[in-house]
Short mmCIF file of C-alpha atoms and ligand atoms in Angstrom, two decimals:
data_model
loop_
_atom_site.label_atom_id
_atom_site.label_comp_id
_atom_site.label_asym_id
_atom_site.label_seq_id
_atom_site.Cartn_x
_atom_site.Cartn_y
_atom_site.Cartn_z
CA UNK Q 1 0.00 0.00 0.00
CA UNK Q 2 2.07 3.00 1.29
CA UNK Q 3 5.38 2.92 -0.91
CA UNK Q 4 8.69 4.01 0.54
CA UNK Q 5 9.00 6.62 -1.90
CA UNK Q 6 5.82 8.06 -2.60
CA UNK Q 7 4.82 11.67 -1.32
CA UNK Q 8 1.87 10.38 1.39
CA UNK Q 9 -0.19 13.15 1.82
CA UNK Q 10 -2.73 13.32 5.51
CA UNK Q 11 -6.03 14.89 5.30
CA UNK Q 12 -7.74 16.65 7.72
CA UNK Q 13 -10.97 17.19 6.45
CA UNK Q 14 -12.72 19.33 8.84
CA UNK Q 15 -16.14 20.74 9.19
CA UNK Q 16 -14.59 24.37 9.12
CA UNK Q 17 -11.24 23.76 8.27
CA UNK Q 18 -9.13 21.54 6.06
CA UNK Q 19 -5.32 20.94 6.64
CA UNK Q 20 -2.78 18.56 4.21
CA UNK Q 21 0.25 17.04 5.43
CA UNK Q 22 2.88 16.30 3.47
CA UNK Q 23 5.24 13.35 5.03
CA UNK Q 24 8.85 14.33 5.67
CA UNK Q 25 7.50 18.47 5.02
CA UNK Q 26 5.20 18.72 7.50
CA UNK Q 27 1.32 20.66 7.31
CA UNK Q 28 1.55 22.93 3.83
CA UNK Q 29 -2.01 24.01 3.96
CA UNK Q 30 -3.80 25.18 6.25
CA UNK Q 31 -7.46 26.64 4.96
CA UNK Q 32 -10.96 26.77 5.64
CA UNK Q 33 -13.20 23.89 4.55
CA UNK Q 34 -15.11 26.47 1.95
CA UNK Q 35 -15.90 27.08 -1.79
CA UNK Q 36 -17.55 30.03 -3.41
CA UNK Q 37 -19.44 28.82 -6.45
CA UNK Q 38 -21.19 30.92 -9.38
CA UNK Q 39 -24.96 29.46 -8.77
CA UNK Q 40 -26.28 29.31 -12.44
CA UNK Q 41 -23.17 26.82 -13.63
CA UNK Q 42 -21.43 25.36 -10.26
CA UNK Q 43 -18.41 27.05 -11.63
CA UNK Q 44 -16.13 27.71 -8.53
CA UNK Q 45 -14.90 30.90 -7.59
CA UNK Q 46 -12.84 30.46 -4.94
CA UNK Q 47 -11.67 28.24 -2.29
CA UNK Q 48 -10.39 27.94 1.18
CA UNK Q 49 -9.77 31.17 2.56
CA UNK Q 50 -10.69 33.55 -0.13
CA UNK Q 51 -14.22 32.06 0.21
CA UNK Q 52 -14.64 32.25 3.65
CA UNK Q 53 -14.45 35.43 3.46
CA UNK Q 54 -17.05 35.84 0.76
CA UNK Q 55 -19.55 34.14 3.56
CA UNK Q 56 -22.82 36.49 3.92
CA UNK Q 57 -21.11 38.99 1.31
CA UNK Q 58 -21.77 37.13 -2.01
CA UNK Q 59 -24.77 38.86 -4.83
CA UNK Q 60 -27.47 36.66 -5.66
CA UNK Q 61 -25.47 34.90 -8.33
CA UNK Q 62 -23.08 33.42 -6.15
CA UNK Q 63 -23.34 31.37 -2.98
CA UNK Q 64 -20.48 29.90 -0.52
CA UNK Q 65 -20.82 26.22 -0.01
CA UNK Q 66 -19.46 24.62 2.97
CA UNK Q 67 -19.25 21.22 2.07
CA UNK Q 68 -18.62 19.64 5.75
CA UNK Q 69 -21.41 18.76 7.74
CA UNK Q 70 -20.61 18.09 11.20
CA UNK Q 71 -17.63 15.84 10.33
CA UNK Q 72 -18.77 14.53 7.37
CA UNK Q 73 -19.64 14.75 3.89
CA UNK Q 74 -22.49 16.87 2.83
CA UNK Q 75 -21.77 18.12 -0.32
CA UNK Q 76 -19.97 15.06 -2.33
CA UNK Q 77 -18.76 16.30 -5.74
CA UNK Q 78 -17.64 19.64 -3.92
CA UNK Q 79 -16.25 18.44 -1.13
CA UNK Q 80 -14.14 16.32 -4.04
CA UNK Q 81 -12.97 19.90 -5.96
CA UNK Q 82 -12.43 21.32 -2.89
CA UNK Q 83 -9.76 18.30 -1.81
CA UNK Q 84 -8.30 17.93 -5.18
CA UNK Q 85 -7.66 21.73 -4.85
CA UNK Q 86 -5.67 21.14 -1.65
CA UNK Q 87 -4.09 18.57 -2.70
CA UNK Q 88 -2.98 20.56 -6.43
CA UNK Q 89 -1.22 23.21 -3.68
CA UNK Q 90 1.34 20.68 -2.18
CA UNK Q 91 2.51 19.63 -5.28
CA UNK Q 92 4.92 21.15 -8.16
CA UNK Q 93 4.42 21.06 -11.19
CA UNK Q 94 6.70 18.79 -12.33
CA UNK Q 95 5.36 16.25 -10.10
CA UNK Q 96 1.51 16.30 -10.74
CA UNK Q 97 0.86 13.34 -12.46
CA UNK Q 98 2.39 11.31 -10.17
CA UNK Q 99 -0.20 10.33 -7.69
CA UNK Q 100 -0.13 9.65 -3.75
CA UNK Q 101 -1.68 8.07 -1.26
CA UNK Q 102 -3.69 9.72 1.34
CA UNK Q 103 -4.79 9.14 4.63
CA UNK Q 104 -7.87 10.85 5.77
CA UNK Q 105 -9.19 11.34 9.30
CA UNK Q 106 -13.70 10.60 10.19
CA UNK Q 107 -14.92 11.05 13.15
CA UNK Q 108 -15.76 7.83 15.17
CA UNK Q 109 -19.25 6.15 15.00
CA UNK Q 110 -19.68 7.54 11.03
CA UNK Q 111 -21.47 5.21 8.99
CA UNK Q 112 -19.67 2.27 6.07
CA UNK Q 113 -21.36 4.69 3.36
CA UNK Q 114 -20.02 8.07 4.86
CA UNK Q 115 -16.78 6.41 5.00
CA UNK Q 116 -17.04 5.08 1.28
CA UNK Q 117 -18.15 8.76 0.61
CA UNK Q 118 -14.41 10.19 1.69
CA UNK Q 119 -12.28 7.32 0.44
CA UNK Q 120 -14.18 7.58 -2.86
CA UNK Q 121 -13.76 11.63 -3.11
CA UNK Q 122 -10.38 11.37 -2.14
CA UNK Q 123 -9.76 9.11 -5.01
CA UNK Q 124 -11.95 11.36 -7.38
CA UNK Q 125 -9.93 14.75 -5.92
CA UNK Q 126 -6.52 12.46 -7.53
CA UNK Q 127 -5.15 10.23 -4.58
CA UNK Q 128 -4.22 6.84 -5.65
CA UNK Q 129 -5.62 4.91 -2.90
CA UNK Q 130 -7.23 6.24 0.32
CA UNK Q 131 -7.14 4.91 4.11
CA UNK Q 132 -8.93 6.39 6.90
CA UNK Q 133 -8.18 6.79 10.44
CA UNK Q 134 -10.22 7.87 13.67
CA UNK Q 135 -10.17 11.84 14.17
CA UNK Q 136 -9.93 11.51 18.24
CA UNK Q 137 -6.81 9.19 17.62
CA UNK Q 138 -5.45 11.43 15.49
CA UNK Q 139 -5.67 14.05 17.80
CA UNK Q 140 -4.49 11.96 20.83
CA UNK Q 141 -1.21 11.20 18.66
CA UNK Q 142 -0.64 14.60 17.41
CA UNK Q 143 -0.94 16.26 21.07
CA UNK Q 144 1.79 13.76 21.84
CA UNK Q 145 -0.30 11.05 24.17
CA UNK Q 146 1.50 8.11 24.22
CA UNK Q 147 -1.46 6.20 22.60
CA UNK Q 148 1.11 2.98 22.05
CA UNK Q 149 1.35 2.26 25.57
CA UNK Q 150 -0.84 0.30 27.77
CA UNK Q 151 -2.70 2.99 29.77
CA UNK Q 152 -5.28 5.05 29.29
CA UNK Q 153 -4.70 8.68 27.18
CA UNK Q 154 -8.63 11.00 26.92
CA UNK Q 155 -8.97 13.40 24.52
CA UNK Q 156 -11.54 15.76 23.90
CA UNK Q 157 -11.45 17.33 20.43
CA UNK Q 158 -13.74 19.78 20.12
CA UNK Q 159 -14.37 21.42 16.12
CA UNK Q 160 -16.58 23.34 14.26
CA UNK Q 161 -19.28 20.44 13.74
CA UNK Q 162 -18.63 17.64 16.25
CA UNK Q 163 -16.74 17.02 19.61
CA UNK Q 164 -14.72 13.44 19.93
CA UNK Q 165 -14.32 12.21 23.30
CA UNK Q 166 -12.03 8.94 23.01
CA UNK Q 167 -9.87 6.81 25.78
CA UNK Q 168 -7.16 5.66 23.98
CA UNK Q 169 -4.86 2.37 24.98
CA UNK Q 170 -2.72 0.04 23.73
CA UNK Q 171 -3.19 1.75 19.74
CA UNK Q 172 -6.51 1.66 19.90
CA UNK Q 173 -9.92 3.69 20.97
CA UNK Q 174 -11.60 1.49 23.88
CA UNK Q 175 -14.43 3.69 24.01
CA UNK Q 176 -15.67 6.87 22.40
CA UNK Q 177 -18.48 9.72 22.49
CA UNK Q 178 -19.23 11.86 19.36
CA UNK Q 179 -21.96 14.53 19.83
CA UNK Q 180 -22.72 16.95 17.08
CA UNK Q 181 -22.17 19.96 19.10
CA UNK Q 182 -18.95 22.05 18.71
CA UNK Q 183 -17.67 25.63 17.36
CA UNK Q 184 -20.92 25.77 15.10
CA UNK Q 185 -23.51 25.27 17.31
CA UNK Q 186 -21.67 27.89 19.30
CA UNK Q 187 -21.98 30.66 16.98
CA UNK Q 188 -25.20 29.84 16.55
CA UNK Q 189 -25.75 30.41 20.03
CA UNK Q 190 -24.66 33.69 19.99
CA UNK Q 191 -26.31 34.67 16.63
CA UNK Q 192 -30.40 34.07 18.32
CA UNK Q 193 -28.74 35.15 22.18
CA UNK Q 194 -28.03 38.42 20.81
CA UNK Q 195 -31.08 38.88 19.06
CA UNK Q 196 -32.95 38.29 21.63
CA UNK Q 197 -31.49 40.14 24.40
CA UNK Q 198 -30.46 43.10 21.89
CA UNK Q 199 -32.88 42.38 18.77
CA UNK Q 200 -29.56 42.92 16.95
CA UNK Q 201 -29.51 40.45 14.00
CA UNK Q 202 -25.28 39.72 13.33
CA UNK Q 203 -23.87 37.53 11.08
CA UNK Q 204 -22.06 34.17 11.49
CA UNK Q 205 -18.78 35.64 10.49
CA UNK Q 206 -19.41 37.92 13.05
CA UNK Q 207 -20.44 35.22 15.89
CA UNK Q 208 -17.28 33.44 15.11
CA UNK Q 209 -15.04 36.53 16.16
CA UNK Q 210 -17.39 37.31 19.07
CA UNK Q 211 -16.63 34.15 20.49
CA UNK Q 212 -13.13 34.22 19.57
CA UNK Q 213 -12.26 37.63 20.94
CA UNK Q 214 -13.97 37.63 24.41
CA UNK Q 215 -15.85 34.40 24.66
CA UNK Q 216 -15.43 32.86 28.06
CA UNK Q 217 -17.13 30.35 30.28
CA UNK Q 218 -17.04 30.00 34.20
CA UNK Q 219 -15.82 32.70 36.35
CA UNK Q 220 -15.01 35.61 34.20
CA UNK Q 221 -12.26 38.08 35.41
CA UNK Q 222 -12.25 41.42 34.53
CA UNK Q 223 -14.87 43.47 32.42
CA UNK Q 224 -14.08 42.56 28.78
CA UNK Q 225 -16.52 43.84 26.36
CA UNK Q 226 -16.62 44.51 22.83
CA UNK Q 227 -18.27 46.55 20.04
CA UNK Q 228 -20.09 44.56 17.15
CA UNK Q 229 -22.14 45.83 14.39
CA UNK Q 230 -25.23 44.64 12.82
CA UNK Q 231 -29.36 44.74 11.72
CA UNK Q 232 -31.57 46.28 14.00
CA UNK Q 233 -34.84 43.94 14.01
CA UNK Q 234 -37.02 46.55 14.84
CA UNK Q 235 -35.62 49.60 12.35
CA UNK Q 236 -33.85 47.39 10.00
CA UNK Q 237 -31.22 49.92 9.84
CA UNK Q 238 -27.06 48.74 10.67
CA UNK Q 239 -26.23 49.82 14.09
CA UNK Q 240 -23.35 49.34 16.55
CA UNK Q 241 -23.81 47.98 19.71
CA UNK Q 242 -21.47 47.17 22.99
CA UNK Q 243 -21.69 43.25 24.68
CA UNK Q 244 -20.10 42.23 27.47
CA UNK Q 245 -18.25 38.49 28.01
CA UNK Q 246 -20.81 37.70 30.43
CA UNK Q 247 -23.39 38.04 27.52
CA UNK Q 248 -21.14 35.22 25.37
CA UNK Q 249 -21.29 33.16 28.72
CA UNK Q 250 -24.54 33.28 28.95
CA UNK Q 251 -25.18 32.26 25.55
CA UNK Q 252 -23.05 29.51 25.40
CA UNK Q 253 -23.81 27.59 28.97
CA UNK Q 254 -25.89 25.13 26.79
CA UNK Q 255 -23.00 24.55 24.40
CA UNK Q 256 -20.55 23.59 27.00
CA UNK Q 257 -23.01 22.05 29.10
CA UNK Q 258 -23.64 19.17 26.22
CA UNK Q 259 -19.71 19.15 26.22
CA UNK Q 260 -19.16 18.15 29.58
CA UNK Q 261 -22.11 15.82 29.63
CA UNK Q 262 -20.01 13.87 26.78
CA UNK Q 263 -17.27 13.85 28.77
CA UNK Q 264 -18.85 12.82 31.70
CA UNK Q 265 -20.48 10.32 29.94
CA UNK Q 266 -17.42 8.72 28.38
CA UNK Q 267 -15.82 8.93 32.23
CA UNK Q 268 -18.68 6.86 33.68
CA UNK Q 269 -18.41 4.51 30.80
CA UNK Q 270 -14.14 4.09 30.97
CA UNK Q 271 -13.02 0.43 32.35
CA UNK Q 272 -11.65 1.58 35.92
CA UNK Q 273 -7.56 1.00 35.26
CA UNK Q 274 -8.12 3.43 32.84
CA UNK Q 275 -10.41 5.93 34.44
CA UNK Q 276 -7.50 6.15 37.09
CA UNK Q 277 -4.55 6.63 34.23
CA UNK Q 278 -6.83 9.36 33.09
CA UNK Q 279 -6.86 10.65 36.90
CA UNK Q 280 -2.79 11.39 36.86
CA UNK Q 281 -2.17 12.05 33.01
CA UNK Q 282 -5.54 14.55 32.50
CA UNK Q 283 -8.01 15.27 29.95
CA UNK Q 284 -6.11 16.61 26.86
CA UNK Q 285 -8.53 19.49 25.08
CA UNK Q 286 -7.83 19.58 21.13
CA UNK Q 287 -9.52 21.29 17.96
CA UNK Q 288 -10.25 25.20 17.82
CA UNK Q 289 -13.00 24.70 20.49
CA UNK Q 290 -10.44 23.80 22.76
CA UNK Q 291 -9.85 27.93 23.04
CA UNK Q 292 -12.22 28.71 24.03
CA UNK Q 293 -11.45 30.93 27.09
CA UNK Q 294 -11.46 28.86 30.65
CA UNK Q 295 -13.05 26.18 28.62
CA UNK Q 296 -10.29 23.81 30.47
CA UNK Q 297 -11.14 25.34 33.95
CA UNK Q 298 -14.53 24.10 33.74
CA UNK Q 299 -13.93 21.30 32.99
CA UNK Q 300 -11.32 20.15 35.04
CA UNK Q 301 -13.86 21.59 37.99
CA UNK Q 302 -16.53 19.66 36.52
CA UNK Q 303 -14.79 16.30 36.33
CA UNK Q 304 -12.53 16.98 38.95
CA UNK Q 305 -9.51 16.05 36.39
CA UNK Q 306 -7.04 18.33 35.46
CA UNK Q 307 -8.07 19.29 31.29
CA UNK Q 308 -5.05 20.19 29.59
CA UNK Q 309 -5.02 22.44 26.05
CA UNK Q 310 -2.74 20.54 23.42
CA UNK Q 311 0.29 22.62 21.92
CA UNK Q 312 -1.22 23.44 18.68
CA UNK Q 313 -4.95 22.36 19.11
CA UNK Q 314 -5.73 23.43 15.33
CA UNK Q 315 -2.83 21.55 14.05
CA UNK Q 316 -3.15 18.34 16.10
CA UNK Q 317 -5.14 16.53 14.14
CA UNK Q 318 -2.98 16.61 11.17
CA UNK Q 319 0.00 16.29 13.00
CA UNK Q 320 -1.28 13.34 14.39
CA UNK Q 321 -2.02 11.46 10.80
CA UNK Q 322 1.19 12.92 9.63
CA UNK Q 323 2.94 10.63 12.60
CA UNK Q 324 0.71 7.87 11.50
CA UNK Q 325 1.91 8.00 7.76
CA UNK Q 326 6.04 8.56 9.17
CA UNK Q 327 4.72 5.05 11.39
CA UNK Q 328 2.71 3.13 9.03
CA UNK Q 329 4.34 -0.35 9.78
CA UNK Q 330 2.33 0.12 13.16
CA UNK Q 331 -0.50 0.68 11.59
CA UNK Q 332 -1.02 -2.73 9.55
CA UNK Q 333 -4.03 -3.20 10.45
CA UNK Q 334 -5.72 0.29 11.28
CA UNK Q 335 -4.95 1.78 8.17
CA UNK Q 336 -7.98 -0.03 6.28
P1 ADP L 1 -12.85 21.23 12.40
O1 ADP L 1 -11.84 20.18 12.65
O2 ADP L 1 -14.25 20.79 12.67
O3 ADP L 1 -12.70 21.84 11.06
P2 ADP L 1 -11.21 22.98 13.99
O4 ADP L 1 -10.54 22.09 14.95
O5 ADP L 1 -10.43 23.47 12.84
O6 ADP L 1 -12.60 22.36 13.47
O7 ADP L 1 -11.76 24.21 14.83
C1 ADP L 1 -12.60 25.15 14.25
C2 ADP L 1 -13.58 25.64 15.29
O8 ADP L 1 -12.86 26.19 16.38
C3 ADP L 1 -14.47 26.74 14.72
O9 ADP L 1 -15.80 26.54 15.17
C4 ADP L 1 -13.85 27.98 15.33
O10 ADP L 1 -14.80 29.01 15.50
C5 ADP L 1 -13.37 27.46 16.66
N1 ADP L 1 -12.31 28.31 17.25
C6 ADP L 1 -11.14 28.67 16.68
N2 ADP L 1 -10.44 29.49 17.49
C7 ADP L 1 -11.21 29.65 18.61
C8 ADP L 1 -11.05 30.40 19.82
N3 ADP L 1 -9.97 31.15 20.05
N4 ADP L 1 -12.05 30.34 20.75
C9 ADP L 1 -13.14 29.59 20.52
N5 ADP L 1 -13.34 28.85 19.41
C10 ADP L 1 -12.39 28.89 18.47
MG1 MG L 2 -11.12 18.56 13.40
#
């Protein structure tokens, strides 16, 4: 399968964002899981980041397509351009026809069609062959867990669609929680909380940076705040209003709540030798949810085990199939 020379590529297809290794280079791209597409012809207009930031801009002749759903395939044939565009970037010229292999994370508990569904657009987007592997072990090998050994490694990876909870032993998940709440369902939160409290209608470009500027959970310190802009509901006019953290606590207690639940959940569920390696190694907190501010406070408090934010949360996914390509003879039988 893998050859000794060939360039393996990783994929980490994301819900909101899409990252390619490139074994013995590292990650080479890094962009969001979006294409802008002319509506009348499906011609594409732009990918990756130059889309995203055509979200809730575009004229009626063009719409932005996120082709993720909550881990997995929505949108087949674009979710296929979009990948065969990311995998175009890594690649000279001189070498395009020669085609790799690629190894492509999905998040546990997906069905045998959605996983047909990302081999087969891998292998449409111009990959030779593809082979998947579990998203939460990914992550647990990419924020440096020693997933190998025999004790127990939790991760939490929390995205834009879903959030993985996995214990990890002996190369292999022994048990795992996927909920479809994450980063999304987040903004989302903040989008009708705002409305509500403020009938201010924002966008969900504008969520996004609400959350990631001063959104918090538990015990906020200080008095951040910030400006945003948007629709009045009741004049329909633009106008600027000023929201405090607690307001983006508030909204998102829900959110986390479901979050800690799954965690919870997976800890009640974890055979006891390794519910009490979990005790002294922690909870490690991966994906871009993971940043959320004191995210890792509550839930340490919650759980009463010390939760941990990965070097690199974005990154550790891919990182984490990159390893696994670098260590395929490990992977024998995984890698199917
Ligand atoms: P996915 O793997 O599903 O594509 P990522 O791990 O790339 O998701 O994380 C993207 C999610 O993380 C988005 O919902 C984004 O809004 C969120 N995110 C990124 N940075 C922050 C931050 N500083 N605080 C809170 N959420 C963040
Ligand atoms: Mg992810």
């Amino acid at each position: 399968m893998f050859g000794m020379d060939a360039r393996n590529l990783g994929i980490d297809l994301g819900t909101a964002n899409t990252l390619v290794f490139v074994k013995g280079k590292g990650i080479v791209v890094r962009e969001p899981s979006v294409v802008a597409m002319e509506t009348k012809t499906n011609q594409i207009i732009a990918i990756g980041n130059e889309a995203k930031n055509m979200i809730g801009r575009t004229p009626g002749n063009i719409v932005t397509v996120c082709p993720m759903k909550d881990g997995v395939i929505a949108d087949y044939e674009t979710t296929a351009m979009m990948m065969n565009h990311f995998i175009k970037k890594t690649k000279k010229p001189s070498i395009l026809s020669n085609k790799q292999y690629v190894m492509v994370c999905i998040p546990s508990g997906v069905t045998t069609i959605e996983r047909r569904a990302v081999i087969n657009a891998a292998k449409q987007a111009g990959a030779r062959d593809a082979f998947l592997i579990e998203e939460a072990f990914a992550a647990a090998i990419g924020s440096g867990l020693p997933v190998w050994e025999p004790t127990g490694s939790m991760v939490v990876d929390i995205g834009a669609g879903t959030t993985e909870v996995a214990v990890i032993s002996l190369g292999g998940i022994v048990i795992s929680h996927s909920i479809r709440v994450a980063g999304n369902e987040m903004d989302q939160s903040i989008i009708s909380y705002i409305r509500k409290k403020y009938n201010l209608i924002i966008g969900e470009r504008t969520a996004e940076s609400i959350k990631m500027e001063i959104g918090a959970v538990g015990d906020i310190e200080g008095i951040a705040s910030m400006e945003i802009r948007g629709r009045d509901q009741l004049t329909g006019l633009p106008k600027i209003i000023e929201i405090q953290a607690k307001d983006v606590r508030n909204a998102l207690s829900d959110t986390v709540y479901s979050i800690i639940e799954s965690v919870k959940n997976t800890l009640e569920n974890t055979p006891p030798e390794l519910a009490a390696d979990i005790m002294d190694s922690g909870i490690i907190l991966t994906g871009g949810g993971a940043l959320l501010g004191n995210l890792d406070k509550v839930i340490s408090e919650e759980t009463q085990i010390h939760a941990l934010i990965a070097n690199d949360p974005l990154d550790c996914v891919a990182i984490g199939i990159g390893t696994a390509l670098e260590n395929i003879h490990l992977f024998k039988t995984k890698a199917k």
